[in-house]
XYZ file of N, CA and C in Angstrom:
678
model
N -43.762 32.990 -55.938
C -43.487 34.239 -55.352
C -42.275 34.443 -54.644
N -41.667 32.966 -54.257
C -40.708 32.811 -53.317
C -39.142 33.452 -53.948
N -38.966 33.319 -55.137
C -37.922 34.099 -56.031
C -38.252 35.579 -55.967
N -39.264 36.238 -55.436
C -39.428 37.833 -55.385
C -38.907 38.018 -54.128
N -39.443 37.498 -53.110
C -39.042 37.424 -51.759
C -37.290 37.193 -51.618
N -36.828 36.179 -52.024
C -35.558 36.145 -51.876
C -34.746 37.196 -52.907
N -35.108 37.892 -54.000
C -34.487 39.374 -54.336
C -34.613 40.466 -53.731
N -35.692 40.514 -53.145
C -35.725 41.754 -51.862
C -34.888 41.590 -51.128
N -34.515 40.549 -50.494
C -33.712 40.290 -49.284
C -32.164 40.525 -49.768
N -32.054 39.940 -51.284
C -30.849 40.275 -51.642
C -30.521 41.723 -52.067
N -31.561 42.601 -52.433
C -31.108 43.796 -52.635
C -31.047 44.358 -51.490
N -31.609 44.487 -50.250
C -31.122 44.644 -48.854
C -30.041 44.524 -48.378
N -29.677 43.279 -48.670
C -28.237 43.229 -48.191
C -26.959 43.574 -48.897
N -27.317 44.012 -49.978
C -26.287 44.633 -51.104
C -26.062 46.352 -50.448
N -27.533 46.932 -50.055
C -27.794 48.329 -49.861
C -26.853 48.355 -48.153
N -27.299 47.695 -47.564
C -26.389 47.585 -46.057
C -25.048 47.221 -46.293
N -24.313 46.612 -47.150
C -23.165 46.736 -47.263
C -22.485 47.765 -47.767
N -23.347 48.331 -48.729
C -22.407 49.703 -49.297
C -22.249 50.783 -48.622
N -23.389 51.316 -47.874
C -23.270 52.377 -46.562
C -22.568 52.191 -45.551
N -22.220 50.347 -45.445
C -21.215 50.265 -43.884
C -19.953 50.503 -44.918
N -19.724 50.424 -46.104
C -18.419 50.421 -46.716
C -18.000 51.821 -47.266
N -18.966 52.489 -47.230
C -18.852 53.791 -47.889
C -19.203 54.807 -46.834
N -18.276 55.391 -45.840
C -18.792 56.307 -44.813
C -18.723 57.704 -45.217
N -19.546 58.475 -44.013
C -19.759 59.797 -44.711
C -18.588 60.754 -44.826
N -18.380 61.735 -46.221
C -17.462 62.414 -46.768
C -16.787 63.417 -45.208
N -15.234 63.364 -45.181
C -14.888 64.398 -44.055
C -15.089 65.821 -44.586
N -15.515 66.765 -43.715
C -15.922 67.635 -43.726
C -15.077 68.944 -43.100
N -14.175 69.920 -43.431
C -13.650 70.704 -42.899
C -14.390 71.639 -41.770
N -14.065 71.672 -40.507
C -14.900 72.576 -39.465
C -14.844 74.177 -40.106
N -15.945 75.029 -39.490
C -15.781 76.119 -40.202
C -15.145 76.905 -39.265
N -14.459 77.967 -39.887
C -13.214 78.864 -38.756
C -14.393 79.331 -37.681
N -13.667 79.470 -36.300
C -13.936 79.321 -35.133
C -14.973 78.667 -34.574
N -15.043 77.573 -35.256
C -15.970 76.250 -34.801
C -15.132 75.138 -34.712
N -14.116 75.304 -34.270
C -13.405 74.032 -34.313
C -13.169 73.649 -32.819
N -12.857 72.135 -32.924
C -12.880 71.482 -31.657
C -12.132 71.812 -30.610
N -12.670 71.728 -29.497
C -11.838 71.968 -28.387
C -11.101 71.160 -28.058
N -9.905 71.440 -27.688
C -9.129 70.501 -27.235
C -8.641 70.793 -25.883
N -9.240 69.858 -25.007
C -9.039 70.140 -23.591
C -7.518 70.244 -22.932
N -6.500 69.456 -23.523
C -5.094 69.642 -23.287
C -4.490 71.347 -23.555
N -5.222 71.691 -24.433
C -4.371 73.120 -24.674
C -5.323 74.434 -23.898
N -6.128 73.937 -23.377
C -6.933 74.950 -22.607
C -5.956 75.433 -21.211
N -5.289 76.796 -21.077
C -4.752 77.280 -19.949
C -5.471 78.376 -18.752
N -5.895 77.954 -17.631
C -6.141 79.346 -17.352
C -4.831 80.343 -16.666
N -5.290 81.719 -17.293
C -4.030 82.676 -17.270
C -4.196 83.486 -15.316
N -3.286 83.436 -15.109
C -3.276 84.705 -13.751
C -3.287 85.723 -13.999
N -4.030 86.531 -12.807
C -4.179 88.040 -13.208
C -3.268 88.908 -13.378
N -1.752 88.274 -13.151
C -0.317 89.141 -13.642
C -0.384 89.101 -15.161
N -0.607 87.637 -15.720
C -0.940 87.204 -17.048
C -1.631 88.018 -17.767
N -2.985 88.118 -17.138
C -4.263 88.740 -18.137
C -3.570 90.561 -18.010
N -3.238 91.218 -16.880
C -2.535 92.554 -16.929
C -1.781 92.979 -18.226
N -0.792 91.911 -18.354
C 0.319 91.705 -19.398
C -0.095 91.851 -20.932
N -1.508 91.334 -21.083
C -2.078 90.989 -22.317
C -2.348 92.373 -22.979
N -1.947 92.587 -24.656
C -2.362 93.848 -25.046
C -3.446 94.233 -25.130
N -3.789 95.898 -24.423
C -5.110 96.373 -24.720
C -5.853 96.526 -26.223
N -6.899 96.326 -26.149
C -7.790 96.628 -27.296
C -7.665 97.961 -28.014
N -7.519 98.464 -28.965
C -7.753 99.998 -29.448
C -8.759 100.509 -29.218
N -9.227 101.360 -28.561
C -10.351 102.041 -28.193
C -10.918 103.313 -28.839
N -9.659 103.753 -30.015
C -9.778 104.919 -30.928
C -10.878 104.551 -31.835
N -11.709 105.237 -32.211
C -12.952 105.232 -32.761
C -12.404 105.226 -34.185
N -12.875 104.670 -35.011
C -12.467 104.355 -36.304
C -12.707 105.706 -36.990
N -13.749 106.539 -37.135
C -14.050 107.925 -37.871
C -13.212 108.587 -36.778
N -12.769 109.722 -37.288
C -12.244 110.785 -36.886
C -13.107 112.273 -36.532
N -12.957 112.330 -35.125
C -13.944 113.422 -34.945
C -13.570 114.587 -35.156
N -14.512 115.344 -35.524
C -14.005 116.804 -35.550
C -14.032 117.428 -34.556
N -12.882 118.431 -34.566
C -12.801 119.611 -33.751
C -14.178 120.237 -33.281
N -14.389 120.747 -32.023
C -15.225 121.499 -31.760
C -15.096 122.499 -32.057
N -16.245 123.278 -32.834
C -16.305 124.624 -33.455
C -15.526 125.984 -32.452
N -14.972 126.717 -33.184
C -14.236 127.600 -32.652
C -15.261 129.320 -32.518
N -15.384 129.378 -31.093
C -16.466 130.539 -31.182
C -15.762 131.804 -31.900
N -16.564 132.548 -32.466
C -16.070 133.718 -33.136
C -16.040 134.858 -32.161
N -14.561 135.526 -32.534
C -13.793 136.501 -31.410
C -15.041 137.644 -31.965
N -15.215 138.650 -30.679
C -16.128 139.595 -31.061
C -15.098 140.638 -31.613
N -15.677 141.605 -32.721
C -15.034 142.548 -33.214
C -15.159 144.128 -32.234
N -13.635 144.397 -32.131
C -13.422 145.413 -30.930
C -13.612 146.566 -31.966
N -14.491 147.435 -31.760
C -14.303 148.857 -32.113
C -13.067 149.752 -31.803
N -12.518 150.230 -33.048
C -11.169 151.063 -33.012
C -11.726 152.376 -33.088
N -11.163 153.542 -32.289
C -11.637 154.780 -32.437
C -10.233 155.675 -32.413
N -10.420 156.595 -33.268
C -9.128 157.574 -33.077
C -9.632 159.210 -33.040
N -8.660 159.672 -32.547
C -8.738 161.286 -32.806
C -7.776 161.824 -33.484
N -8.117 162.926 -34.406
C -7.529 163.252 -35.194
C -7.911 165.088 -35.499
N -6.440 165.467 -35.116
C -6.837 166.997 -35.092
C -5.620 167.830 -34.752
N -5.518 169.329 -34.306
C -6.833 169.834 -34.435
C -6.512 170.735 -35.597
N -7.669 171.147 -36.344
C -7.927 171.816 -37.452
C -8.347 173.250 -36.965
N -7.928 174.491 -37.919
C -8.548 175.615 -37.904
C -8.948 176.358 -39.251
N -9.874 176.839 -39.215
C -10.062 177.991 -40.357
C -10.561 176.813 -41.585
N -10.052 177.068 -42.362
C -10.646 176.281 -43.745
C -9.812 174.704 -43.660
N -9.059 174.286 -42.964
C -8.511 173.149 -42.876
C -9.862 172.016 -41.976
N -10.809 172.584 -41.136
C -12.021 171.949 -40.547
C -12.761 171.237 -41.512
N -13.127 172.015 -42.488
C -13.960 171.657 -43.595
C -13.081 170.359 -44.852
N -11.988 170.626 -45.061
C -11.001 169.878 -45.882
C -10.900 168.666 -44.861
N -10.756 168.497 -43.616
C -10.575 167.480 -42.783
C -11.798 166.522 -42.946
N -12.876 167.296 -42.965
C -14.368 166.736 -42.859
C -14.340 165.835 -44.321
N -14.501 166.646 -45.610
C -14.485 166.206 -46.738
C -13.365 164.595 -46.806
N -12.119 164.794 -45.970
C -11.745 163.714 -46.591
C -12.280 162.043 -45.651
N -12.743 162.663 -44.193
C -13.573 161.699 -43.496
C -15.067 161.205 -44.037
N -15.554 161.823 -45.100
C -16.575 161.685 -45.691
C -16.352 160.588 -46.557
N -15.162 161.241 -47.641
C -14.848 159.922 -48.467
C -14.490 158.520 -48.435
N -14.010 158.657 -47.041
C -13.676 157.269 -46.457
C -14.625 156.444 -45.819
N -15.866 157.646 -45.689
C -17.331 156.836 -45.118
C -16.892 156.613 -43.572
N -16.021 157.606 -43.065
C -15.996 157.344 -41.507
C -16.702 157.974 -40.592
N -17.317 157.069 -39.539
C -18.103 158.192 -38.781
C -17.151 159.188 -37.540
N -17.639 160.322 -37.528
C -16.899 161.079 -37.150
C -17.664 162.243 -36.136
N -17.060 162.806 -35.254
C -17.920 163.392 -34.514
C -16.909 165.159 -34.161
N -17.260 165.805 -34.648
C -16.200 167.017 -34.317
C -16.505 167.924 -32.858
N -15.169 168.151 -32.356
C -15.517 168.839 -31.010
C -14.412 169.926 -30.917
N -14.914 170.816 -30.594
C -14.346 172.033 -30.170
C -13.412 171.745 -28.949
N -12.190 172.631 -29.318
C -11.193 172.639 -28.186
C -10.868 174.187 -28.207
N -10.390 174.044 -26.476
C -10.136 175.590 -25.749
C -8.815 175.550 -26.472
N -8.116 176.998 -26.523
C -7.048 177.199 -27.302
C -6.001 176.510 -26.220
N -5.899 176.479 -25.635
C -4.825 176.035 -24.577
C -4.632 174.354 -24.807
N -5.849 173.842 -25.194
C -5.953 172.358 -25.209
C -5.223 172.227 -26.904
N -5.751 173.101 -27.598
C -4.908 172.888 -29.126
C -3.371 173.521 -29.362
N -3.001 173.692 -28.433
C -1.687 173.899 -28.561
C -0.836 172.801 -29.127
N 0.010 172.910 -30.331
C 0.979 171.685 -30.760
C 2.099 172.680 -30.952
N 3.324 171.623 -30.632
C 4.642 171.603 -30.723
C 5.283 171.259 -31.825
N 5.821 171.398 -32.963
C 5.968 170.858 -34.368
C 7.516 171.033 -34.559
N 7.824 169.794 -34.511
C 9.563 169.401 -35.015
C 9.420 169.622 -36.542
N 10.598 170.346 -37.067
C 10.162 170.195 -38.526
C 11.434 170.919 -39.090
N 11.726 170.351 -40.240
C 13.031 171.055 -41.507
C 12.113 172.104 -42.366
N 12.682 173.376 -42.334
C 11.999 174.407 -43.016
C 11.625 174.000 -44.571
N 11.037 174.602 -45.082
C 10.690 174.387 -46.551
C 11.645 174.390 -47.329
N 12.190 173.125 -48.350
C 12.877 173.307 -49.270
C 12.124 174.114 -50.587
N 13.105 174.533 -51.643
C 12.869 175.059 -52.724
C 11.998 174.089 -53.648
N 12.126 173.085 -53.726
C 11.674 172.306 -54.754
C 11.548 170.713 -54.046
N 10.589 169.813 -54.547
C 10.121 168.618 -53.971
C 11.224 167.886 -54.001
N 12.083 168.128 -55.015
C 13.609 167.006 -55.289
C 14.186 167.472 -54.011
N 14.386 168.535 -53.845
C 15.405 168.854 -52.640
C 14.806 168.276 -51.355
N 13.500 168.407 -51.227
C 12.884 167.837 -50.086
C 12.857 166.486 -49.756
N 12.849 165.755 -50.852
C 13.146 164.173 -51.177
C 14.574 163.765 -50.779
N 15.575 164.315 -51.024
C 17.076 164.571 -50.791
C 16.971 164.476 -49.435
N 16.391 165.543 -48.733
C 16.406 165.522 -47.242
C 16.152 164.277 -46.475
N 14.751 163.894 -47.061
C 14.382 162.937 -46.536
C 15.434 161.367 -46.531
N 15.814 161.351 -47.558
C 16.932 160.188 -47.887
C 18.041 160.570 -46.560
N 18.521 161.683 -46.677
C 19.719 161.656 -45.594
C 19.096 161.570 -44.220
N 17.972 161.942 -43.868
C 17.295 161.609 -42.453
C 17.477 160.460 -42.323
N 16.872 159.361 -43.303
C 16.925 158.093 -43.179
C 18.506 157.402 -42.973
N 19.334 158.095 -43.606
C 20.534 157.727 -43.549
C 21.265 157.813 -42.044
N 20.518 158.630 -41.577
C 20.921 159.334 -40.117
C 19.991 158.492 -39.259
N 19.241 157.603 -39.541
C 18.407 156.837 -38.532
C 17.149 157.363 -38.043
N 16.676 158.232 -38.905
C 15.114 158.957 -39.112
C 14.488 158.810 -39.770
N 13.414 157.684 -39.676
C 12.476 157.032 -40.353
C 11.329 157.601 -40.565
N 10.828 158.552 -39.249
C 9.402 158.731 -39.356
C 9.406 160.180 -39.714
N 9.130 160.620 -41.085
C 8.956 161.840 -41.627
C 8.295 161.929 -42.829
N 7.541 163.260 -43.363
C 6.827 163.325 -44.611
C 7.197 164.587 -45.165
N 6.833 164.868 -46.181
C 7.191 165.849 -47.144
C 5.598 166.926 -47.201
N 5.579 167.964 -46.453
C 4.366 168.751 -46.335
C 3.804 169.602 -47.569
N 2.490 169.249 -48.035
C 2.060 169.971 -49.345
C 1.311 170.932 -48.854
N 0.727 171.208 -47.785
C 0.161 172.775 -47.563
C 0.662 173.828 -48.336
N 0.481 174.441 -49.089
C 0.747 175.849 -49.563
C 1.559 176.485 -49.042
N 1.264 176.914 -47.595
C 2.120 178.124 -46.561
C 3.228 177.150 -46.479
N 3.418 175.720 -46.124
C 4.342 175.240 -45.804
C 5.005 173.953 -46.593
N 4.797 174.276 -48.017
C 4.825 173.452 -49.023
C 6.615 173.111 -49.165
N 7.095 171.479 -49.393
C 8.222 171.212 -48.964
C 8.879 171.090 -47.846
N 8.295 171.437 -46.641
C 8.982 171.383 -45.394
C 9.003 169.779 -45.005
N 9.892 169.454 -44.192
C 9.508 168.304 -44.002
C 9.303 167.746 -42.335
N 8.233 167.035 -42.194
C 7.581 167.404 -40.846
C 8.385 165.825 -40.275
N 8.866 166.298 -39.019
C 9.646 164.909 -38.167
C 8.678 164.678 -37.116
N 7.591 165.511 -36.256
C 6.885 165.075 -35.035
C 5.944 166.294 -34.657
N 4.812 165.951 -33.963
C 3.894 166.619 -33.226
C 3.642 166.401 -31.814
N 3.884 167.027 -31.131
C 3.887 166.889 -29.659
C 3.305 168.053 -28.732
N 2.405 167.631 -27.920
C 1.482 168.344 -27.185
C 2.347 169.410 -25.935
N 3.429 168.374 -25.557
C 4.081 168.835 -24.547
C 5.499 169.630 -25.018
N 5.883 170.620 -24.777
C 6.603 171.369 -25.233
C 8.042 171.130 -24.907
N 8.188 170.143 -23.763
C 9.312 169.522 -23.049
C 9.933 168.451 -24.308
N 8.558 167.331 -24.508
C 8.827 166.259 -25.197
C 9.408 166.758 -26.352
N 8.494 167.658 -27.016
C 9.216 168.274 -28.562
C 10.542 168.826 -28.491
N 11.161 169.382 -27.222
C 12.362 169.750 -27.019
C 13.677 168.655 -27.061
N 13.208 167.857 -26.372
C 13.959 166.922 -26.192
C 14.322 165.805 -27.418
N 13.315 165.887 -28.528
C 13.444 165.207 -29.600
C 13.913 166.298 -30.225
N 14.133 167.593 -30.721
C 15.246 168.144 -31.305
C 16.312 167.830 -30.896
N 16.465 168.164 -29.231
C 17.888 167.554 -29.199
C 18.440 166.436 -29.937
N 17.661 165.305 -29.536
C 18.025 164.251 -29.954
C 18.479 164.052 -31.718
N 17.777 164.946 -32.506
C 18.041 164.949 -33.928
C 19.126 165.384 -33.993
N 19.457 166.811 -33.399
C 20.560 167.595 -33.580
C 21.846 166.649 -33.002
N 21.707 165.819 -32.268
C 22.599 164.405 -31.734
C 22.844 163.822 -32.822
N 21.945 163.276 -33.668
C 22.318 162.305 -34.508
C 22.908 163.017 -36.229
N 22.917 164.574 -36.069
C 23.444 165.211 -37.052
C 22.340 166.032 -37.696
N 21.240 166.101 -37.316
C 20.070 166.739 -38.235
C 19.978 168.484 -37.507
N 20.837 168.930 -38.219
C 21.279 170.180 -37.801
C 20.135 171.446 -38.241
N 19.258 170.836 -39.260
C 18.688 171.969 -39.755
C 17.329 172.005 -39.212
N 16.906 171.067 -38.331
C 15.197 170.734 -37.763
C 15.481 172.026 -36.687
N 14.239 172.598 -36.574
C 13.502 173.542 -35.662
C 12.268 173.082 -35.202
N 11.932 173.881 -34.020
C 10.732 173.344 -33.512
C 9.821 174.551 -33.582
N 8.389 174.812 -33.426
C 7.385 175.716 -33.621
C 6.189 175.124 -32.923
N 5.221 176.274 -33.065
C 4.271 176.396 -32.462
C 2.997 175.972 -33.933
N 1.981 175.040 -33.351
C 1.312 175.066 -34.582
C -0.252 174.669 -33.955
N -1.134 174.994 -34.754
C -2.563 174.944 -34.270
C -3.159 175.839 -33.038
N -2.335 176.998 -32.764
C -2.331 177.419 -31.221
C -3.037 178.626 -31.381
N -4.102 178.736 -32.215
C -4.977 179.591 -32.547
C -6.369 179.413 -31.926
N -7.079 180.527 -31.493
C -8.462 180.310 -31.079
C -9.431 179.327 -32.037
N -10.437 178.563 -31.558
C -11.392 178.029 -32.170
C -10.707 176.787 -33.084
N -9.909 176.030 -32.137
C -9.414 174.866 -32.873
C -10.482 173.416 -33.151
N -10.750 173.142 -33.929
C -11.661 171.564 -34.095
C -10.753 170.434 -34.042
N -11.369 169.280 -33.210
C -10.592 167.901 -33.822
C -11.809 167.007 -33.863
N -11.695 165.899 -34.613
C -12.612 164.663 -34.638
C -12.195 163.507 -34.163
N -13.375 162.909 -33.585
C -13.167 161.759 -32.752
C -13.626 160.745 -33.833
N -13.514 159.781 -33.922
C -13.361 158.755 -35.176
C -13.488 157.584 -35.059
N -14.902 156.904 -34.862
C -15.551 155.865 -34.145
C -15.397 154.567 -35.358
N -15.210 153.381 -34.668
C -15.376 152.074 -35.855
C -14.519 152.015 -37.066
N -13.415 152.508 -36.871
C -12.441 152.410 -37.903
C -11.640 151.605 -38.218
N -11.572 151.210 -39.299
C -10.700 149.629 -39.549
C -9.296 149.905 -39.547
N -8.559 149.042 -39.785
C -7.385 149.414 -39.538
C -6.767 149.618 -41.158
N -6.959 149.588 -42.234
C -7.083 149.874 -43.410
C -7.508 151.264 -43.809
N -8.657 151.818 -42.866
C -9.086 152.981 -42.994
C -8.328 154.226 -42.458
N -7.537 153.330 -41.161
C -7.264 154.634 -40.631
C -5.559 154.671 -41.453
N -5.313 153.762 -41.774
C -3.764 153.563 -42.854
C -4.060 154.972 -43.880
N -5.423 154.813 -44.438
C -5.604 155.521 -45.587
C -5.184 157.081 -45.049
N -6.144 157.705 -43.834
C -6.298 158.735 -43.749
C -5.236 159.570 -42.761
N -4.331 158.561 -42.253
C -2.955 158.725 -41.741
C -1.863 159.241 -42.891
N -2.137 158.633 -44.030
C -0.989 159.227 -45.264
C -1.293 160.402 -45.800
N -2.472 161.074 -45.420
C -2.853 162.333 -45.632
C -2.139 163.409 -44.569
N -1.096 162.857 -43.885
C -0.582 164.032 -43.279
C -0.052 164.880 -43.863
N 0.552 164.758 -45.051
C 1.227 165.852 -45.720
C 0.374 167.255 -45.837
N -0.920 166.453 -46.160
C -2.028 167.570 -46.358
C -2.486 168.325 -45.290
N -2.184 167.765 -44.050
C -2.530 168.773 -42.767
C -1.203 168.667 -41.820
N -0.397 169.368 -42.367
C 0.818 169.632 -41.321
C 0.508 169.596 -39.878
N 1.205 169.304 -38.714
C 1.064 169.647 -37.480
C -0.308 169.105 -36.849
N -0.868 168.236 -37.799
C -2.023 167.814 -37.168
C -1.329 166.126 -36.644
N -2.267 165.546 -35.654
C -1.913 164.678 -35.140
C -2.868 163.610 -34.787
N -2.953 162.086 -35.038
C -3.641 161.308 -35.176
C -3.317 160.465 -34.009
N -3.747 159.806 -33.142
C -3.939 159.027 -32.000
C -4.956 158.198 -31.688
N -4.925 156.821 -31.588
C -5.778 156.145 -31.342
C -6.240 155.964 -29.840
N -7.615 156.142 -29.311
C -7.985 156.704 -28.423
C -9.414 155.509 -27.925
N -9.647 155.358 -26.519
C -10.600 154.445 -26.190
C -12.108 155.019 -26.653
N -12.800 153.973 -26.821
C -14.316 154.308 -27.392
C -15.131 154.109 -26.509
N -16.104 155.422 -26.294
C -17.135 155.420 -25.453
C -18.531 155.960 -25.999
């Protein structure tokens, strides 16, 4: 049995020598866990701290702008007139076709007086169109050709409530070279009717404003909604 004891002692000696000669393998430190070297540590002064770059505080996600409150829809109202006789019903028919909310209002004879500046009717539509072209060449851009049977192919230039304003406008036209322009009274008979139109869009207003040739001497103006 002595030889077995000596054999075990020899094996233990060999194992002890192996572990002493084979040290643990070198392992690289994990990033952020390296050993601190005291010689490289430096305490910063307050001035040095204030000079360090600031961390960006901008959030990574772009914030959506705050919702914009809807703007209130402003109702637009107009007054169209004045009309007499069969023109009252014709004007109402036009307003109904455009689905416009309109209220008829009777006007006293003195309130219905209008002063119309126009060029007397031409013989044909072509002559009236030539006259409109001549007016544009003289700088008069606001005009339209009347289609009403009694005044067919006249060229309307403006309608005024005030006689003095109409006369001033006529003088200005004469100074520009529009010698054929004249002034007359329109819608001065009794029993005149005008329409107050409520909640009209700009598109609707443009639509019935283009009907002026069918209602010579009528006036369309924007009024406050009541």
